[in-house]
Short mmCIF file of C-alpha atoms in Angstrom, two decimals:
data_model
loop_
_atom_site.label_atom_id
_atom_site.label_comp_id
_atom_site.label_asym_id
_atom_site.label_seq_id
_atom_site.Cartn_x
_atom_site.Cartn_y
_atom_site.Cartn_z
CA MET A 10 20.90 5.17 18.27
CA ARG A 11 18.43 4.28 15.32
CA LYS A 12 17.68 7.18 12.77
CA ILE A 13 13.39 7.01 11.93
CA GLY A 14 11.35 9.11 9.88
CA VAL A 15 7.65 9.67 11.15
CA PHE A 16 5.22 9.51 8.88
CA GLY A 17 1.39 10.36 9.79
CA SER A 18 -1.91 11.64 8.78
CA GLU A 19 -4.64 13.78 10.72
CA PHE A 20 -6.15 12.04 13.46
CA SER A 21 -9.03 12.71 15.74
CA VAL A 22 -8.34 13.73 19.26
CA ASP A 23 -8.78 10.85 20.87
CA LYS A 24 -5.60 9.21 19.41
CA PHE A 25 -3.35 12.11 20.46
CA PRO A 26 -2.36 10.20 23.68
CA ILE A 27 -1.11 7.41 21.42
CA ILE A 28 0.85 9.61 19.56
CA ASN A 29 2.32 10.85 22.59
CA ASP A 30 3.25 8.17 24.10
CA LEU A 31 5.31 7.10 20.99
CA PHE A 32 7.23 10.03 20.96
CA ALA A 33 8.30 9.62 24.83
CA LYS A 34 9.20 5.75 23.71
CA LEU A 35 11.26 6.81 20.79
CA LYS A 36 13.13 9.69 22.98
CA SER A 37 13.81 6.52 26.03
CA LEU A 38 15.71 4.71 22.92
CA ASN A 39 17.16 7.70 22.07
CA ALA A 40 16.38 7.74 18.50
CA ALA A 41 17.08 10.07 16.32
CA VAL A 42 13.28 11.17 15.46
CA PHE A 43 13.36 12.93 11.26
CA LEU A 44 9.32 14.21 11.58
CA GLN A 45 7.07 14.84 8.00
CA SER A 46 6.84 18.56 7.64
CA SER A 47 2.87 18.26 6.86
CA PHE A 48 2.53 16.21 10.00
CA ARG A 49 4.76 18.35 12.53
CA SER A 50 2.47 21.13 11.36
CA PHE A 51 -0.82 19.48 12.48
CA LEU A 52 0.59 18.27 15.52
CA SER A 53 1.31 22.07 15.89
CA GLU A 54 -1.82 23.16 14.83
CA LYS A 55 -4.48 20.84 15.86
CA PHE A 56 -2.29 20.30 19.96
CA ASP A 57 0.21 22.28 20.37
CA PHE A 58 2.17 19.99 20.69
CA HIS A 59 6.09 20.04 20.07
CA PRO A 60 8.12 16.84 19.89
CA GLU A 61 12.17 16.81 20.18
CA THR A 62 13.13 15.88 17.12
CA ASP A 63 16.30 16.04 14.61
CA GLY A 64 15.28 17.68 11.66
CA THR A 65 12.51 17.03 8.84
CA VAL A 66 12.01 13.39 7.07
CA GLU A 67 12.08 15.85 3.98
CA ASP A 68 15.92 16.91 4.70
CA SER A 69 17.43 13.84 5.80
CA LEU A 70 16.09 10.87 4.20
CA GLU A 71 19.17 10.28 3.03
CA ASP A 72 19.95 9.47 6.45
CA VAL A 73 16.75 7.67 7.59
CA GLU A 74 17.02 3.94 8.82
CA MET A 75 13.30 3.15 8.95
CA ALA A 76 9.86 4.51 8.92
CA LEU A 77 7.69 4.76 11.17
CA SER A 78 4.12 5.18 9.50
CA ILE A 79 1.22 6.54 11.90
CA GLY A 80 -2.37 5.90 10.68
CA GLY A 81 -4.00 3.20 8.85
CA ASP A 82 -3.17 1.47 5.26
CA GLY A 83 -3.62 4.42 3.81
CA THR A 84 -1.10 6.06 5.19
CA PHE A 85 1.66 3.68 4.95
CA LEU A 86 0.82 3.59 1.30
CA ARG A 87 1.57 7.23 1.30
CA THR A 88 4.51 6.20 3.25
CA ALA A 89 5.53 3.77 0.80
CA LEU A 90 5.44 6.33 -1.76
CA ILE A 91 7.61 8.75 -0.21
CA VAL A 92 10.54 6.32 0.17
CA SER A 93 9.51 4.31 -2.93
CA LYS A 94 13.44 3.34 -3.90
CA SER A 95 15.13 4.69 -0.75
CA ASP A 96 15.28 0.99 0.33
CA ILE A 97 13.99 2.13 3.99
CA PRO A 98 11.63 -0.56 5.06
CA ILE A 99 8.43 1.07 7.11
CA LEU A 100 6.73 -0.17 10.08
CA GLY A 101 3.03 0.79 10.09
CA ILE A 102 1.21 1.29 13.26
CA ASN A 103 -2.19 1.12 13.10
CA ILE A 104 -4.37 3.67 15.23
CA GLY A 105 -7.02 3.64 11.87
CA ARG A 106 -9.70 0.71 11.68
CA LEU A 107 -8.70 -2.47 9.56
CA GLY A 108 -5.22 -2.23 9.21
CA PHE A 109 -3.43 -5.24 7.10
CA LEU A 110 0.14 -2.98 6.45
CA ALA A 111 -0.43 -1.23 9.37
CA ASP A 112 -0.54 -4.09 11.81
CA THR A 113 1.06 -3.28 14.82
CA GLY A 114 -1.66 -2.46 17.34
CA ARG A 115 -2.07 0.72 19.72
CA GLY A 116 -1.12 -1.62 22.93
CA GLU A 117 1.62 -2.99 20.94
CA ILE A 118 4.03 0.17 19.77
CA GLY A 119 5.91 0.53 23.27
CA GLU A 120 7.06 -3.83 23.03
CA THR A 121 7.74 -3.50 19.21
CA LEU A 122 9.94 -0.67 19.29
CA GLU A 123 12.09 -1.95 21.80
CA GLU A 124 12.24 -5.27 19.93
CA ILE A 125 13.15 -3.56 17.24
CA PHE A 126 16.17 -1.48 18.91
CA ARG A 127 17.39 -4.82 19.58
CA GLY A 128 17.64 -6.15 16.50
CA GLU A 129 14.59 -8.45 17.13
CA TYR A 130 12.88 -8.02 13.63
CA ARG A 131 13.01 -9.42 10.31
CA ILE A 132 11.59 -7.45 6.88
CA GLU A 133 9.90 -8.70 4.57
CA LYS A 134 10.51 -7.47 0.63
CA ARG A 135 6.65 -6.95 -1.34
CA SER A 136 6.69 -6.27 -5.04
CA VAL A 137 6.14 -3.25 -6.07
CA LEU A 138 4.01 -2.67 -9.69
CA LYS A 139 4.94 -0.27 -12.17
CA LEU A 140 2.87 1.89 -14.86
CA CYS A 141 4.34 2.23 -18.51
CA THR A 142 2.78 4.09 -21.09
CA GLU A 143 4.25 5.67 -24.69
CA HIS A 144 4.44 9.07 -23.50
CA LYS A 145 4.09 9.52 -19.40
CA VAL A 146 0.60 10.39 -19.40
CA PHE A 147 0.50 10.06 -15.08
CA SER A 148 0.79 13.24 -13.51
CA GLY A 149 2.04 11.37 -10.25
CA PHE A 150 4.53 8.55 -9.44
CA ASN A 151 4.00 5.66 -11.70
CA TYR A 152 4.17 2.55 -9.27
CA ALA A 153 1.90 0.86 -6.59
CA LEU A 154 2.80 -1.31 -4.05
CA ASN A 155 -1.24 -2.81 -3.82
CA GLU A 156 -2.86 -2.58 -7.04
CA VAL A 157 -3.37 -0.67 -10.75
CA ALA A 158 -6.85 -0.44 -11.21
CA ILE A 159 -8.40 0.47 -14.60
CA LEU A 160 -12.10 2.10 -13.85
CA LYS A 161 -14.97 3.08 -15.80
CA ARG A 162 -16.02 7.46 -15.72
CA GLU A 163 -19.46 6.91 -15.97
CA THR A 164 -21.65 5.68 -14.04
CA SER A 165 -23.94 3.47 -16.70
CA SER A 166 -21.95 2.22 -19.32
CA MET A 167 -18.96 -0.31 -19.08
CA ILE A 168 -15.76 -0.18 -20.73
CA THR A 169 -14.14 -3.28 -22.51
CA ILE A 170 -10.68 -3.88 -21.58
CA HIS A 171 -8.30 -5.94 -24.22
CA ALA A 172 -6.05 -7.66 -21.97
CA TYR A 173 -2.54 -9.34 -23.70
CA LEU A 174 -0.40 -10.71 -21.39
CA ASN A 175 3.61 -11.18 -22.58
CA ASP A 176 1.62 -10.19 -25.76
CA ASP A 177 -0.71 -12.68 -26.13
CA TYR A 178 -3.82 -12.06 -26.16
CA LEU A 179 -5.90 -12.95 -23.04
CA THR A 180 -9.21 -11.66 -23.19
CA SER A 181 -11.36 -8.74 -23.18
CA TYR A 182 -13.38 -7.73 -19.83
CA GLN A 183 -16.42 -6.13 -20.27
CA ALA A 184 -16.62 -4.89 -16.56
CA ASP A 185 -16.84 -1.67 -14.97
CA GLY A 186 -13.16 -1.95 -14.45
CA LEU A 187 -9.75 -4.28 -13.78
CA ILE A 188 -7.81 -4.69 -10.64
CA ILE A 189 -4.04 -5.49 -11.09
CA SER A 190 -2.79 -6.46 -7.78
CA THR A 191 0.03 -7.19 -5.73
CA PRO A 192 0.22 -10.11 -3.52
CA THR A 193 0.28 -7.34 -0.92
CA GLY A 194 -2.91 -5.73 -2.55
CA SER A 195 -4.44 -9.16 -2.46
CA THR A 196 -6.37 -8.41 0.73
CA ALA A 197 -6.98 -5.06 -0.62
CA TYR A 198 -9.24 -4.15 -3.14
CA SER A 199 -8.80 -6.93 -5.35
CA MET A 200 -10.57 -8.86 -1.87
CA SER A 201 -13.22 -7.01 -2.38
CA VAL A 202 -14.66 -8.13 -6.09
CA ASN A 203 -13.52 -11.92 -5.10
CA GLY A 204 -10.12 -12.01 -6.10
CA PRO A 205 -7.73 -14.79 -4.17
CA ILE A 206 -5.91 -13.87 -1.13
CA LEU A 207 -2.23 -14.37 -2.13
CA LEU A 208 1.08 -14.87 0.79
CA PRO A 209 2.94 -12.06 0.76
CA GLU A 210 6.20 -13.99 -0.52
CA ASN A 211 3.89 -15.50 -3.48
CA ASN A 212 5.96 -14.45 -7.23
CA ASN A 213 2.83 -13.70 -8.63
CA PHE A 214 0.24 -11.16 -9.93
CA VAL A 215 -3.41 -11.03 -9.39
CA LEU A 216 -6.04 -10.03 -12.25
CA SER A 217 -9.43 -9.37 -11.17
CA PRO A 218 -11.99 -7.90 -13.05
CA VAL A 219 -14.81 -5.37 -11.38
CA ALA A 220 -18.26 -5.97 -11.98
CA PRO A 221 -17.58 -8.17 -15.40
CA HIS A 222 -20.28 -8.51 -17.54
CA SER A 223 -19.95 -12.27 -18.16
CA LEU A 224 -20.09 -14.21 -14.86
CA THR A 225 -17.75 -16.47 -16.07
CA THR A 226 -14.94 -14.14 -16.31
CA ARG A 227 -12.95 -15.13 -13.14
CA PRO A 228 -9.68 -13.47 -11.33
CA ILE A 229 -6.86 -15.53 -12.86
CA VAL A 230 -2.98 -15.24 -11.10
CA ILE A 231 -0.41 -14.86 -12.95
CA PRO A 232 3.33 -14.86 -12.56
CA ASP A 233 5.03 -11.74 -11.50
CA ASN A 234 7.73 -11.67 -14.63
CA TYR A 235 4.40 -11.07 -17.00
CA HIS A 236 3.87 -7.71 -18.61
CA VAL A 237 0.22 -7.17 -18.67
CA MET A 238 -0.67 -4.70 -21.96
CA LEU A 239 -4.29 -3.12 -21.74
CA LYS A 240 -6.35 -1.68 -24.31
CA ILE A 241 -9.18 0.21 -23.48
CA GLU A 242 -12.52 0.97 -25.23
CA SER A 243 -15.17 3.54 -23.71
CA ARG A 244 -18.13 5.22 -24.99
CA ILE A 245 -16.82 8.69 -23.54
CA ASN A 246 -13.09 7.98 -24.84
CA SER A 247 -11.66 7.96 -21.47
CA PHE A 248 -11.26 6.03 -18.82
CA LEU A 249 -9.30 6.48 -15.04
CA VAL A 250 -6.07 4.69 -13.81
CA SER A 251 -5.42 4.29 -10.17
CA LEU A 252 -2.49 3.70 -8.44
CA ASP A 253 -3.14 3.30 -4.89
CA GLY A 254 -5.46 5.43 -4.90
CA ARG A 255 -4.44 8.04 -6.73
CA SER A 256 -6.68 8.65 -9.90
CA GLU A 257 -5.99 9.81 -13.28
CA ALA A 258 -8.21 10.44 -16.52
CA ILE A 259 -6.97 8.40 -19.67
CA SER A 260 -7.39 8.81 -23.19
CA THR A 261 -8.52 5.30 -24.78
CA ASP A 262 -5.93 6.25 -27.13
CA ILE A 263 -3.25 5.42 -25.09
CA SER A 264 -2.07 1.69 -23.94
CA LEU A 265 -1.03 0.77 -21.02
CA LYS A 266 1.71 -1.84 -20.21
CA ILE A 267 2.30 -3.12 -16.43
CA SER A 268 4.96 -4.90 -15.30
CA LYS A 269 7.19 -5.74 -11.64
CA ALA A 270 9.23 -2.53 -10.52
CA ASP A 271 12.67 -3.09 -10.61
CA PHE A 272 12.49 -2.50 -6.46
CA SER A 273 10.98 -3.38 -3.38
CA THR A 274 9.53 -2.02 -0.46
CA GLY A 275 11.00 -3.37 2.90
CA ILE A 276 8.19 -4.21 5.70
CA ILE A 277 8.96 -4.25 9.09
CA LYS A 278 7.52 -7.30 10.59
CA ARG A 279 7.83 -8.53 14.48
CA LEU A 280 9.36 -12.36 14.65
CA ASN A 281 6.41 -13.92 16.39
CA HIS A 282 3.84 -12.56 13.67
CA THR A 283 2.59 -14.09 10.92
CA PHE A 284 0.47 -13.17 7.90
CA TYR A 285 -1.79 -15.98 8.74
CA GLN A 286 -2.26 -14.19 12.49
CA THR A 287 -3.42 -11.32 10.56
CA LEU A 288 -5.32 -13.37 8.57
CA ARG A 289 -7.36 -14.53 11.79
CA GLU A 290 -7.51 -11.21 13.51
CA LYS A 291 -8.50 -9.01 10.64
CA LEU A 292 -10.87 -11.32 8.92
CA MET A 293 -12.07 -12.67 12.00
CA TRP A 294 -11.18 -16.13 10.95
CA GLY A 295 -12.20 -19.23 12.94
CA LYS A 296 -14.44 -16.94 14.73
CA ASP A 297 -18.13 -17.72 15.80
CA VAL A 298 -19.24 -13.86 15.08
CA ARG A 299 -22.63 -14.89 16.74
CA SER A 300 -20.89 -15.43 20.04
#
């Protein structure tokens, strides 16, 4: 028996058969299922669906051996936030759109779970970013699996971001923002502003400016044992800090220090699935989109 924590978010009616089949498969595998309370409420209220469970994740997190994240990459990031330092590996089941983190397709769920219960899988350890300030100003969990983003609050004026690497001055970005990304996050927000794609096992972070004023300002790859210090100037004396999409306004009086966390997030992968395969499938590399 494996003890499985099931996490999810709201989904449309046409996805319900996938969820129904998932819980049926877990039952056939004799899994002990612990369901996220908010997801259980959604299933009950929206579909009058009451799967057999052994309790809630919130009450039994210390007993959970692996987590299933049902949804898209946003659901996966929220799941990672909850399990955080518990060293619980996560399997992402994609019923959303693109799905770089939740990359198990709806047609692969049964076969993937069977492989996992036979012990035929691997766990990739992914780096996590930590945000530090002199005083705690970010009210939420100050870690990010994908990226820490510094963004302007106004729609018109840019901000100036003075960046230091290990206390050595790097440059001052005049831009709409700056993204500090892990290898995992290199295929997320950072990629959308032309940042490079890193392999998951790379020991690096990426600094990618958002709409920089100078065309010669390019993304830069740094070792992940560096710490990044940021000091921000803004016309309105505040800016946004976003950790995996959780954002908060902060005063420009506050300096930010970003470094590698002392723990990692484990992602469950099938033995026959590679990151290169994910790139080919999700980004349609090597495919003629005209055909």
